[in-house]
PDB file of C-alpha atoms in Angstrom:
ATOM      1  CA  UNK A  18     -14.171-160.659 -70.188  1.00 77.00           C
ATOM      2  CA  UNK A  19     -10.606-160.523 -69.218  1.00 86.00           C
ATOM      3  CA  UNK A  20      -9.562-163.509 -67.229  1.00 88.00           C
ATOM      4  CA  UNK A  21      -8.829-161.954 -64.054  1.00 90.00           C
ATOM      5  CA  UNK A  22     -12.388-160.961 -64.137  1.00 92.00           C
ATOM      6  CA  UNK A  23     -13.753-163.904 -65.065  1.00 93.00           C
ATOM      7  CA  UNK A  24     -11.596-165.312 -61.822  1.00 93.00           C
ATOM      8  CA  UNK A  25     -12.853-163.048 -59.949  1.00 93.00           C
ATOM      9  CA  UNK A  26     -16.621-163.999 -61.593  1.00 93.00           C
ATOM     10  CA  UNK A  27     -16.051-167.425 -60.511  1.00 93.00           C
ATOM     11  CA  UNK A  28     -14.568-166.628 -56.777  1.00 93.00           C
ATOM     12  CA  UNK A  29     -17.744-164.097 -56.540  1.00 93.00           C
ATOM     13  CA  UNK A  30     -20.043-167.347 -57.580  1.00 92.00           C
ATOM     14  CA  UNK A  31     -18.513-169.420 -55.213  1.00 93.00           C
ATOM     15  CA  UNK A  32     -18.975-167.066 -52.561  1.00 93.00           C
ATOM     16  CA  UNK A  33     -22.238-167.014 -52.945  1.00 91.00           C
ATOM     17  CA  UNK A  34     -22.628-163.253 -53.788  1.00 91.00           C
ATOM     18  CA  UNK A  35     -25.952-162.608 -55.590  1.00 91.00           C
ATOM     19  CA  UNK A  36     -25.416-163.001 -59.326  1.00 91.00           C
ATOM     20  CA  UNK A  37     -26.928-159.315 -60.169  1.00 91.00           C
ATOM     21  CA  UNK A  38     -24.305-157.614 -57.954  1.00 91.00           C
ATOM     22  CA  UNK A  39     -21.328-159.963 -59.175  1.00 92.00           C
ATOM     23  CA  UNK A  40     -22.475-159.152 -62.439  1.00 91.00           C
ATOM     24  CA  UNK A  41     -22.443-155.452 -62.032  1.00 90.00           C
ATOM     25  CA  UNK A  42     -19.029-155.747 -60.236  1.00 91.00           C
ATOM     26  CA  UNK A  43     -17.572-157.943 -62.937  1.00 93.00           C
ATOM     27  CA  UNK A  44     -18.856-155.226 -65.382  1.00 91.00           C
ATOM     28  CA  UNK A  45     -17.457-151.863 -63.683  1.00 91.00           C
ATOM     29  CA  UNK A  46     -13.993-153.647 -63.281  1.00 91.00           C
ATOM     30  CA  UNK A  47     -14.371-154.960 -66.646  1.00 91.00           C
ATOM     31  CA  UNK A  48     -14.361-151.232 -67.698  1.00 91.00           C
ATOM     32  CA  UNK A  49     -12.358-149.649 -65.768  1.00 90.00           C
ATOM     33  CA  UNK A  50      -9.403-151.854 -66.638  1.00 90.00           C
ATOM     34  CA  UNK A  51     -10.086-151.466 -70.136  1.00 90.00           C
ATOM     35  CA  UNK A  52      -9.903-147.592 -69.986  1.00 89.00           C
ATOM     36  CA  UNK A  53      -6.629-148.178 -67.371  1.00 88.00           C
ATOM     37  CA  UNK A  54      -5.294-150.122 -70.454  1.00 89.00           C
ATOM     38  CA  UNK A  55      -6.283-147.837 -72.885  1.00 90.00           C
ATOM     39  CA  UNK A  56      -4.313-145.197 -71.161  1.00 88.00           C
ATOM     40  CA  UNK A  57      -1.207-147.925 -70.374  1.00 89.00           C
ATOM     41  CA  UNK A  58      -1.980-148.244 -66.840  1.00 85.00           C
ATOM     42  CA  UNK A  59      -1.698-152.000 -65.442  1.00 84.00           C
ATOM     43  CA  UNK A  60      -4.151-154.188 -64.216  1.00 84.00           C
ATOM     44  CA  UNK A  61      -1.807-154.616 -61.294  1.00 83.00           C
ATOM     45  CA  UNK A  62      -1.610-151.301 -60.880  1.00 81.00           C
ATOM     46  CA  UNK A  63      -5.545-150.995 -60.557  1.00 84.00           C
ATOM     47  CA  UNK A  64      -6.254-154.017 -58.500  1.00 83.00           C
ATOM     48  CA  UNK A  65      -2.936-154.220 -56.606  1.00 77.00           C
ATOM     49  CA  UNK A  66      -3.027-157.679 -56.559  1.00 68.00           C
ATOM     50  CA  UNK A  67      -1.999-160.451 -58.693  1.00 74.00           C
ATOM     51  CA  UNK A  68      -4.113-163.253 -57.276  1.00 86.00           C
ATOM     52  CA  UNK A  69      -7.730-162.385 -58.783  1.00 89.00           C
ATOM     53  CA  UNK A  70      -9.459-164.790 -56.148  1.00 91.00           C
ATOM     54  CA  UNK A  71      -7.683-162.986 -52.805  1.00 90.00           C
ATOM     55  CA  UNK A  72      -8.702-159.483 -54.696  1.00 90.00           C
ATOM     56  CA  UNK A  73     -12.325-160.607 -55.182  1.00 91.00           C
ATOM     57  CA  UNK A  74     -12.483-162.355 -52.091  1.00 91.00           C
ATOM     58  CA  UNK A  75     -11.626-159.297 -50.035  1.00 90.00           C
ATOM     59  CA  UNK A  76     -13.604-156.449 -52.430  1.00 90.00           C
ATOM     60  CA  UNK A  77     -17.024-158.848 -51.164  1.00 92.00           C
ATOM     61  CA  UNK A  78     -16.235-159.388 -47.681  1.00 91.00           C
ATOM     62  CA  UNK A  79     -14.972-155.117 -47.368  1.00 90.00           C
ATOM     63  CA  UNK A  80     -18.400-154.598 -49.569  1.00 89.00           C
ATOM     64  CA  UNK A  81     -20.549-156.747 -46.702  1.00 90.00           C
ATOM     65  CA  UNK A  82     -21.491-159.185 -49.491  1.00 88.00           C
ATOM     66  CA  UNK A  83     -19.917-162.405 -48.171  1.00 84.00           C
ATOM     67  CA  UNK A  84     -19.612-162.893 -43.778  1.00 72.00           C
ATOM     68  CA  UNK A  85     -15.951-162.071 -42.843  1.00 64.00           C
ATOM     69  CA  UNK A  86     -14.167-164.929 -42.549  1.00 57.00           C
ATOM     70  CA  UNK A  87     -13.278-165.448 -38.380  1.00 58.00           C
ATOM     71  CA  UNK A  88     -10.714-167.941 -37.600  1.00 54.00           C
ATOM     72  CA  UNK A  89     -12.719-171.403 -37.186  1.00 54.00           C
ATOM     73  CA  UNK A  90     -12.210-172.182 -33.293  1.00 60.00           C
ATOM     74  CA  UNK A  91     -10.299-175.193 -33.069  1.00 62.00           C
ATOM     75  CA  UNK A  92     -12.585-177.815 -31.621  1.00 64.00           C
ATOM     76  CA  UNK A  93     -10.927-178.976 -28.442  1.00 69.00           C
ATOM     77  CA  UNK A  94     -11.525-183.021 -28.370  1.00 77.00           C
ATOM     78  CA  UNK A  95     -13.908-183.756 -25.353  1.00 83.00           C
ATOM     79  CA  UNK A  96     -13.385-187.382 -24.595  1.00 85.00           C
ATOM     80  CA  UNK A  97      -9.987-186.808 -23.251  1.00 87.00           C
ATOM     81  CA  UNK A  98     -11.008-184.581 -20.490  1.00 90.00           C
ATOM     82  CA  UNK A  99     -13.624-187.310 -20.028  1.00 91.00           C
ATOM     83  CA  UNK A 100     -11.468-190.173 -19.596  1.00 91.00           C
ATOM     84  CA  UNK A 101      -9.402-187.957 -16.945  1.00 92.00           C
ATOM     85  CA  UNK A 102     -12.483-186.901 -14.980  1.00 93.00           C
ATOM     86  CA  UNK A 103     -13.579-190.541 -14.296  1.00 93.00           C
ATOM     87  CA  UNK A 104      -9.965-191.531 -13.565  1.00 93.00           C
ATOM     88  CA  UNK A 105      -9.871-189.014 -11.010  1.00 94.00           C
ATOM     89  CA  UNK A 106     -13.587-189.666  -9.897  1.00 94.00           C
ATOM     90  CA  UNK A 107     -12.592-193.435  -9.141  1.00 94.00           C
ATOM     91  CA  UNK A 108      -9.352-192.711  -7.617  1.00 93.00           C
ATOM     92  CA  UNK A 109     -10.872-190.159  -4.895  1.00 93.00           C
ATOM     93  CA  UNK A 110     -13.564-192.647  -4.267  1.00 92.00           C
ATOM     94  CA  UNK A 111     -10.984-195.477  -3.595  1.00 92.00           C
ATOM     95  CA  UNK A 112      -9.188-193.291  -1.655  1.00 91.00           C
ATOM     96  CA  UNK A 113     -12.221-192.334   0.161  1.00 90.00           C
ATOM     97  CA  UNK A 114     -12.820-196.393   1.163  1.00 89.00           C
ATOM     98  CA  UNK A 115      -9.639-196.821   2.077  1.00 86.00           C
ATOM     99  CA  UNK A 116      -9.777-193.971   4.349  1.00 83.00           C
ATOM    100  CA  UNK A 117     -12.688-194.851   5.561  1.00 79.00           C
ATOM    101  CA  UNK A 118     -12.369-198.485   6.142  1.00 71.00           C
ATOM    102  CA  UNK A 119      -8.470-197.359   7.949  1.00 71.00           C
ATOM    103  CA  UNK A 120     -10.325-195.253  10.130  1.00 68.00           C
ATOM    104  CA  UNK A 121     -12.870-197.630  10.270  1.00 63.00           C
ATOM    105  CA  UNK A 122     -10.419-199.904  11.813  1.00 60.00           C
ATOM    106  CA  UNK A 123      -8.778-197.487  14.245  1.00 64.00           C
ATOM    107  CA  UNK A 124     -12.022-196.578  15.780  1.00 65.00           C
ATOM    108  CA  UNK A 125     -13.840-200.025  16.259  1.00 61.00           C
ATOM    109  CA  UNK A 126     -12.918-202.082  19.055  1.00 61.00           C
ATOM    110  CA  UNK A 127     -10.356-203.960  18.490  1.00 58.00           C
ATOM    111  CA  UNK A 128     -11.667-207.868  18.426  1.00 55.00           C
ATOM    112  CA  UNK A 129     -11.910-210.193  21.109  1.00 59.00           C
ATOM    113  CA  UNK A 130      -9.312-212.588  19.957  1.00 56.00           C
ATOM    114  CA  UNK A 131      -7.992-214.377  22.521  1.00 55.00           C
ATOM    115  CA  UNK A 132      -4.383-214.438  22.745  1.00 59.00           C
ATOM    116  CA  UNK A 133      -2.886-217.629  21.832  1.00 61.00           C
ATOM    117  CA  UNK A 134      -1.537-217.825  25.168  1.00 72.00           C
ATOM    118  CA  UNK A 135       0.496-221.187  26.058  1.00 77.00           C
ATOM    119  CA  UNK A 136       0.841-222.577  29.311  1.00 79.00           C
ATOM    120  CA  UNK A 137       3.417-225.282  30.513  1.00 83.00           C
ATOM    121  CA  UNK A 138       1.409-228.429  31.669  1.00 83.00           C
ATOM    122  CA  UNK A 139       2.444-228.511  35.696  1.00 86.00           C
ATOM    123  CA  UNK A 140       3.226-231.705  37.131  1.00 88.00           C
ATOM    124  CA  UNK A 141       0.482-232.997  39.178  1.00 85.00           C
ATOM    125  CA  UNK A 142       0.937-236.488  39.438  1.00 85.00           C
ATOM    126  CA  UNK A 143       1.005-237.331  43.192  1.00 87.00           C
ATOM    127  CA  UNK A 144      -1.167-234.423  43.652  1.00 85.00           C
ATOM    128  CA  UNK A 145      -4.282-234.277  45.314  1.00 84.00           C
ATOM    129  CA  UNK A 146      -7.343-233.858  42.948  1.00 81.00           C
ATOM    130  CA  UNK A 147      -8.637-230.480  44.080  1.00 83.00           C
ATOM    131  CA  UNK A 148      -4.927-229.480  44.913  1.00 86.00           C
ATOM    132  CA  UNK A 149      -4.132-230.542  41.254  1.00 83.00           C
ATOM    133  CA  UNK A 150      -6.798-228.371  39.546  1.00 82.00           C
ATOM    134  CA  UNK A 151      -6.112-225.505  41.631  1.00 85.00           C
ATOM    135  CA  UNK A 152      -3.163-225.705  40.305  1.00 85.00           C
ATOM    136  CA  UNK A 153      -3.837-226.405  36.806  1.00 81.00           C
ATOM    137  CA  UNK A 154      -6.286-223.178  36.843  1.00 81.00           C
ATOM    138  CA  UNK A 155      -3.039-221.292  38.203  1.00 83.00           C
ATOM    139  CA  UNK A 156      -1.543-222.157  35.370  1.00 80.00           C
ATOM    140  CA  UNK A 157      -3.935-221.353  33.115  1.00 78.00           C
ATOM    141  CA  UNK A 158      -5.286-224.950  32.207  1.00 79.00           C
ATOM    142  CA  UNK A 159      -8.399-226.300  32.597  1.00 76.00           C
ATOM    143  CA  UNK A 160      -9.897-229.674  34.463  1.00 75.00           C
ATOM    144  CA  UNK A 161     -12.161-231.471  33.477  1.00 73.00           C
ATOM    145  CA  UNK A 162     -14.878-234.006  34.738  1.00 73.00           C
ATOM    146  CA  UNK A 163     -13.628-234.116  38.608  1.00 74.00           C
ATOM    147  CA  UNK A 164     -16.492-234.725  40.672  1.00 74.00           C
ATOM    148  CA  UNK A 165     -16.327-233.102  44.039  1.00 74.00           C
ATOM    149  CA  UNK A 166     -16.603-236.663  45.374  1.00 75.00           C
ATOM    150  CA  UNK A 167     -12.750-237.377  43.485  1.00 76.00           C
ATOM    151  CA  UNK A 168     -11.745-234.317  45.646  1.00 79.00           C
ATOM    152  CA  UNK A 169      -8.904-236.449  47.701  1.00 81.00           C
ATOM    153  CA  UNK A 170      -8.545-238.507  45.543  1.00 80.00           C
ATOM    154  CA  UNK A 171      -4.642-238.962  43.922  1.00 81.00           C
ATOM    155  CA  UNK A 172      -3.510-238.632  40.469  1.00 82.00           C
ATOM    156  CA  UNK A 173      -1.400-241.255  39.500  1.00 83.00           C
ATOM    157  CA  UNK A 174      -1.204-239.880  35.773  1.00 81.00           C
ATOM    158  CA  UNK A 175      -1.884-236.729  33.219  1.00 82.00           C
ATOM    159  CA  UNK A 176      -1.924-236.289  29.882  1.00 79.00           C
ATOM    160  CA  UNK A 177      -0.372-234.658  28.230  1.00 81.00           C
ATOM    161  CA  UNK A 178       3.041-235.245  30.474  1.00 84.00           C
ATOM    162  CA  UNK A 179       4.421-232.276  32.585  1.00 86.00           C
ATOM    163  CA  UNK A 180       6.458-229.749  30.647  1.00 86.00           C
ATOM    164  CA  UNK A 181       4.242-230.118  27.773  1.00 84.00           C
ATOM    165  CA  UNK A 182       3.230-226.336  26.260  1.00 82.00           C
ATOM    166  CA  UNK A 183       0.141-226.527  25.475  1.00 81.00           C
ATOM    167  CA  UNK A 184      -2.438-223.745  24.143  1.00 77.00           C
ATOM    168  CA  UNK A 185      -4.124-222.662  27.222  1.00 69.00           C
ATOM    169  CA  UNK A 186      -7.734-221.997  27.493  1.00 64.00           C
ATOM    170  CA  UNK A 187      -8.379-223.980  24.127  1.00 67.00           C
ATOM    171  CA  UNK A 188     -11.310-226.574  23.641  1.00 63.00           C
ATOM    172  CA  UNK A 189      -8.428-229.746  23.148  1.00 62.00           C
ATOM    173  CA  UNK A 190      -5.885-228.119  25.704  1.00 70.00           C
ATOM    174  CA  UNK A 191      -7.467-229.911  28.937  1.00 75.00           C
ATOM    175  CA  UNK A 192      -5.637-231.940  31.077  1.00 78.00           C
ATOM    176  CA  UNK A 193      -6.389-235.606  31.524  1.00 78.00           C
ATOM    177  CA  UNK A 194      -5.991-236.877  35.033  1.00 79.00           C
ATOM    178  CA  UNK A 195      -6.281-239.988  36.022  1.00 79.00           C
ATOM    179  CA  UNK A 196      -7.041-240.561  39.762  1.00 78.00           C
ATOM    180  CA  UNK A 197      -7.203-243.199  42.092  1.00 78.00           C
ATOM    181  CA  UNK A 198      -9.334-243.316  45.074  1.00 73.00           C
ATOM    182  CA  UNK A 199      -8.063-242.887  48.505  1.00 64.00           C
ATOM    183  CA  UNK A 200      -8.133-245.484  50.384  1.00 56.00           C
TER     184      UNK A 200
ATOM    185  CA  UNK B  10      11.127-152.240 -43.099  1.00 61.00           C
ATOM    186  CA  UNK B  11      10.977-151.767 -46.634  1.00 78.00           C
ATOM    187  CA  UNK B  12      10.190-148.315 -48.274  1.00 79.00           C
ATOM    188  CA  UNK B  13       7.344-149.482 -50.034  1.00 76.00           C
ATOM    189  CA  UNK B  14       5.674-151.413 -46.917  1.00 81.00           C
ATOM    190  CA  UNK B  15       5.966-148.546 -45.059  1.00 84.00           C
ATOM    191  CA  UNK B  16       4.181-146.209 -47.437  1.00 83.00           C
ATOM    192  CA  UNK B  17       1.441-148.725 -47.966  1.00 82.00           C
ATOM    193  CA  UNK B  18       1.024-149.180 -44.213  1.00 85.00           C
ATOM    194  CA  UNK B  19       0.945-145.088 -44.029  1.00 87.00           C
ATOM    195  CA  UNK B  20      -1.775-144.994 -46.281  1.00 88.00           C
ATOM    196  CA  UNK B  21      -3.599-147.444 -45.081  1.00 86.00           C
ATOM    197  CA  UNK B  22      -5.110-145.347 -42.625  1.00 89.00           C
ATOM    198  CA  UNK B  23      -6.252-142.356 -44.704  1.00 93.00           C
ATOM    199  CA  UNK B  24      -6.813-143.714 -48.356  1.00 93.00           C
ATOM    200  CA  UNK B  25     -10.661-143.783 -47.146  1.00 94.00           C
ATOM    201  CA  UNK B  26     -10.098-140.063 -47.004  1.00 96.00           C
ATOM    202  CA  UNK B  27      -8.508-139.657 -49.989  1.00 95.00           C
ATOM    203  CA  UNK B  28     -10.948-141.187 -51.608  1.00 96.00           C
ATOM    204  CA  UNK B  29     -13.624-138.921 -50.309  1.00 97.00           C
ATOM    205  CA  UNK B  30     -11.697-136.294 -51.199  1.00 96.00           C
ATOM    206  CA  UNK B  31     -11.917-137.030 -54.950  1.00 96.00           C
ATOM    207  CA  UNK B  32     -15.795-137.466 -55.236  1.00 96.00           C
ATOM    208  CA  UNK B  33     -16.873-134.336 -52.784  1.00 95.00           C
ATOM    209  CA  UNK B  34     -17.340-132.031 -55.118  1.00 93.00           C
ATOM    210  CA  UNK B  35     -17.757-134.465 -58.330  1.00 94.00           C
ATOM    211  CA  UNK B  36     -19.266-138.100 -58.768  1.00 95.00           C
ATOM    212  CA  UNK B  37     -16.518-140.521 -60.587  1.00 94.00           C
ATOM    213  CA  UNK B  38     -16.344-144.141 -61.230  1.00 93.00           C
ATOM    214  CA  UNK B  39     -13.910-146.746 -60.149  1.00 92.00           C
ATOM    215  CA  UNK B  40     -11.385-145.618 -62.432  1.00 91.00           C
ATOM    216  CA  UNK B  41     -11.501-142.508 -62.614  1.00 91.00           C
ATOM    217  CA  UNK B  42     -11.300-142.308 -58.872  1.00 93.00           C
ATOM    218  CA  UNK B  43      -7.931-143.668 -59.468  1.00 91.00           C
ATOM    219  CA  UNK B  44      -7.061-141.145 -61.907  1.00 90.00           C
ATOM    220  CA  UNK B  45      -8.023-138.067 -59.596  1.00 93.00           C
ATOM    221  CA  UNK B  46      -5.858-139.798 -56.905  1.00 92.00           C
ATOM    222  CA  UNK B  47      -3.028-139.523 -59.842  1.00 90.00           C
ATOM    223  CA  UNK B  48      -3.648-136.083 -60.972  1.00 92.00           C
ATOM    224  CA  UNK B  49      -3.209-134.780 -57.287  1.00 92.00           C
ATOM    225  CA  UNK B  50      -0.040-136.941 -56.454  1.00 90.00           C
ATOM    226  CA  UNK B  51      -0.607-140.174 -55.422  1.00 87.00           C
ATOM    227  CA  UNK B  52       0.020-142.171 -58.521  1.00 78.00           C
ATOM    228  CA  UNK B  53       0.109-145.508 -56.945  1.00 73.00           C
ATOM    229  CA  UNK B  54      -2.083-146.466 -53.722  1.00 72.00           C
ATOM    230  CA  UNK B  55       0.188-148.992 -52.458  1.00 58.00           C
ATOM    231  CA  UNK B  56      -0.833-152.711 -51.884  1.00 58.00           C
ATOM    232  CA  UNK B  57      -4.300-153.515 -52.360  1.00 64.00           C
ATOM    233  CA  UNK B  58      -6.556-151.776 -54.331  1.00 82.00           C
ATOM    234  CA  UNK B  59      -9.435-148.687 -54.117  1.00 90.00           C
ATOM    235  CA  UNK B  60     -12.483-151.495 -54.830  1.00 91.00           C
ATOM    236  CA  UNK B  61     -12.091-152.749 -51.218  1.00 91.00           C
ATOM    237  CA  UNK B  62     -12.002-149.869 -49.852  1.00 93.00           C
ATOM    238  CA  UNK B  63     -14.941-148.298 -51.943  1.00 94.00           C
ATOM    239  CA  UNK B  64     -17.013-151.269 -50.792  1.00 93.00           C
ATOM    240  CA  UNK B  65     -16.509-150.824 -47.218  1.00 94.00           C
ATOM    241  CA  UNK B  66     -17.313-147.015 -47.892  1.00 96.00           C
ATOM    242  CA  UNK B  67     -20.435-147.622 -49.677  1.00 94.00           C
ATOM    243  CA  UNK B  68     -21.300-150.128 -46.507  1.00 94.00           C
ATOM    244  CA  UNK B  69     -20.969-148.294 -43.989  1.00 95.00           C
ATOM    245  CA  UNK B  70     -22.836-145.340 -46.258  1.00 95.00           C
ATOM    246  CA  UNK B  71     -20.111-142.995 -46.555  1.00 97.00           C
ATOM    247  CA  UNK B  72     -20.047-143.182 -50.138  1.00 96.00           C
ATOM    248  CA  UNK B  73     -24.001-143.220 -52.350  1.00 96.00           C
ATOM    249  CA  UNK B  74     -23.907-144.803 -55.416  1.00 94.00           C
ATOM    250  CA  UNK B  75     -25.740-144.245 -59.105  1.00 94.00           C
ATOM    251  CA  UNK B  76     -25.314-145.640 -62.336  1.00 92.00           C
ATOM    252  CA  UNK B  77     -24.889-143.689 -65.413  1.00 89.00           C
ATOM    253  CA  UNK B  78     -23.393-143.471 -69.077  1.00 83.00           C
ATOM    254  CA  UNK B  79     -19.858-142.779 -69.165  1.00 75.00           C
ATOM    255  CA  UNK B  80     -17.970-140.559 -72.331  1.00 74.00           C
ATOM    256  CA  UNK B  81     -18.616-143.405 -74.869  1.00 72.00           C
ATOM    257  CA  UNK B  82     -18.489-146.416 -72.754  1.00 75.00           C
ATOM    258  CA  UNK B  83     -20.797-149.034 -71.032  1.00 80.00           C
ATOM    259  CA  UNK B  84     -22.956-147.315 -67.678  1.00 87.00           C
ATOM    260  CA  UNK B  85     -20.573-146.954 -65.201  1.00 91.00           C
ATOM    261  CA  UNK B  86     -21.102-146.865 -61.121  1.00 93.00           C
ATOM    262  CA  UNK B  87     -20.710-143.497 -59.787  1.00 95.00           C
ATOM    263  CA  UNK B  88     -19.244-142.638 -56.198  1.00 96.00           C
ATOM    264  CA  UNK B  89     -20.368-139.438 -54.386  1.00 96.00           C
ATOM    265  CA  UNK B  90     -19.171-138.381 -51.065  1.00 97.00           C
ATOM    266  CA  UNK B  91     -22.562-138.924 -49.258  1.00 96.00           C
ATOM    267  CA  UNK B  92     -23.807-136.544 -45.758  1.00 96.00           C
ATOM    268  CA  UNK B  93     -22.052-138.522 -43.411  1.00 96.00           C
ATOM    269  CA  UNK B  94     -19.154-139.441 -45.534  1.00 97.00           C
ATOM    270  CA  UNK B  95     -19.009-135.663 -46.024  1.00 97.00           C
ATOM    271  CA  UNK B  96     -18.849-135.108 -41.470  1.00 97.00           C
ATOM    272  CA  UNK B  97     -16.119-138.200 -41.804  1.00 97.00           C
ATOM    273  CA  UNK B  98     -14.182-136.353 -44.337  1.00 97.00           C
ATOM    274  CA  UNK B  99     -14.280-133.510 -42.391  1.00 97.00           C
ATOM    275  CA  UNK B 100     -13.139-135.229 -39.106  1.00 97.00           C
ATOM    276  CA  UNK B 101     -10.559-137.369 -40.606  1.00 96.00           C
ATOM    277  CA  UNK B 102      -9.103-134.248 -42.548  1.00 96.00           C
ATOM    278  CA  UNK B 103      -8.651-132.905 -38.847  1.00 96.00           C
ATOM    279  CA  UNK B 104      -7.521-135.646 -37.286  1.00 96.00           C
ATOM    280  CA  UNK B 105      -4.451-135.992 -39.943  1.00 95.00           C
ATOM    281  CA  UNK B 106      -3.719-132.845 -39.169  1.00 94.00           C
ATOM    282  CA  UNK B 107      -3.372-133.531 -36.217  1.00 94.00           C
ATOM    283  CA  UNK B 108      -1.079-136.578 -36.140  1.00 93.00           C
ATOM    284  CA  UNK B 109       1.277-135.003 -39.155  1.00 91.00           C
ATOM    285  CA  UNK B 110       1.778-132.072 -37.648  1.00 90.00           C
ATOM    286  CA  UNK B 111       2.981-134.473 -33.879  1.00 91.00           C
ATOM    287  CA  UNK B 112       4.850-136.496 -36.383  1.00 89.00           C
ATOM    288  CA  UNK B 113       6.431-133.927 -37.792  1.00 86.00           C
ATOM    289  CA  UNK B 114       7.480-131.999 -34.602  1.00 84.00           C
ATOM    290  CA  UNK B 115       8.764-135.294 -33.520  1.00 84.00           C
ATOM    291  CA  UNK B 116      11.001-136.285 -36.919  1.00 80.00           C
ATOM    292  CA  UNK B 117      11.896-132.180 -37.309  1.00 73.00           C
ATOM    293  CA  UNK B 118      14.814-132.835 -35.094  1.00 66.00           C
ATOM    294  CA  UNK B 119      16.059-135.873 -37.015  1.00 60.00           C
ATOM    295  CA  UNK B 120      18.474-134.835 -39.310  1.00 58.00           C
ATOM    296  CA  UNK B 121      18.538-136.837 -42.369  1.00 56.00           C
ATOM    297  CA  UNK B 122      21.714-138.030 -44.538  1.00 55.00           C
ATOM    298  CA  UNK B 123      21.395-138.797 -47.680  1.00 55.00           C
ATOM    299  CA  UNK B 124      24.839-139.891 -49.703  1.00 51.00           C
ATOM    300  CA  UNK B 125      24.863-141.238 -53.693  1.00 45.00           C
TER     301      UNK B 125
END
């Protein structure tokens, strides 16, 4: 066996073609290059190739011995794709709270806060009682623990001192009076 | 484009017939396929080689196959044109026709120069 058969053998083998029909194919090209010889014809001019595995290769697959060989489909890498599609997923989904809590906030009422209002302590020393607390509500302060009975009487002091600013409407922002009954 | 390319590429499409051609009236082997081819002109069949071809022609049962003794050598695998490779032939003949004789009509008004 010439050695570009026995390549060709070999390529066959490893191709898997069945042994009987590699055999017989070795065999005819065995002869038919001797005779081509024998008359001073080439083997490259018979097989028209010089690389005996490409030649053998191609005579199986053009015979239907061997499955053509199709371009292997490049495997496109998942994971990648993946990593984007949960990116995206939590992006749209923060986006979708902050939306919502924005519009959230422009729709709900807007809280009762109350303003932090201040409110210059008037003078009422020398003032009446009620007269004094009328006109501490007027200006926005509160008085407490007057008993309608200390209605006339005078206020002789207050704390905090007039023209004090003081948070008005606040827990700590009353006015201390002190009175002193009429006499 | 090289000369040689270009020939190959022509013949590419009609060796199959060629090949038919040779073993319609008479059986032959591998070789002696190759021979025929020779005697009536085509000496060389370009790139590539007739076993391809004859194994795609035996596939698709164009070709049958038999094994028998050659003139004093080892049993040899005969090619015969088979019933359909026969219909093939005959369309394929037509068909070349066809396309030389467009080609032609086409390349009859080129006027080739050859200088030495």
């Amino acid at each position: 066996m010439t050695a570009f058969v026995k390549e060709c053998r070999q390529e066959w083998k490893r191709l898997g073609v069945p042994d009987l029909l590699a055999d017989e194919m070795a065999a005819d090209l065995e002869a038919d290059l001797a005779e081509a010889e024998a008359e001073g014809v080439s083997t490259a001019e018979i097989v028209g190739e010089s690389d005996p595995r490409r030649f053998a290769a191609t005579w199986a697959s053009e015979r239907g011995l061997v499955p053509e060989q199709r371009p292997q489909k490049r495997r496109r890498r998942v994971w990648p794709w993946v990593v984007v599609f949960v990116f995206i997923v939590l992006f749209l989904s923060w986006l979708a709270l902050q939306t919502v809590g924005t519009s959230h906030a422009r729709n709900s009422p807007p809280a009762q806060v109350p303003p932090a209002r201040r409110a210059t302590v008037p003078n009422l020393v020398g003032k009446r009682a009620c007269r004094a607390e009328k006109i501490a509500l007027a200006a926005g302060l509160i008085v407490r623990g007057l008993p309608r009975s200390r209605c006339h009487s005078l206020v002789v002091a207050q704390t905090p001192a007039a023209g004090t600013r003081i948070r008005a409407q606040a827990p700590r922002s009353a006015v201390k009076l002190r009175l002193r009954a009429r006499r | 484009m090289a000369i040689e390319s270009r020939r190959s590429q022509m013949l590419r499409g009609v060796l199959d017939l060629c090949l038919l051609a040779v073993v319609v009236d008479e059986p032959a082997y591998g070789y002696e396929m190759t021979r025929r081819l020779r005697e009536r002109g085509l000496s060389t069949v370009g790139e590539g080689s007739i076993y391809p071809l004859l194994g795609r022609l035996e596939r698709e049962g164009l070709v049958a196959t038999h094994r028998a003794a050659s003139d004093g050598g080892p049993p040899r695998k005969y090619y015969s044109a088979s019933a359909s490779g026969r219909r093939a032939l005959a369309e394929g003949v037509r068909a070349w026709r066809d396309v030389r004789g467009e080609v032609d009509s086409v390349l009859a008004t080129i006027e080739a120069e050859v200088t030495g």
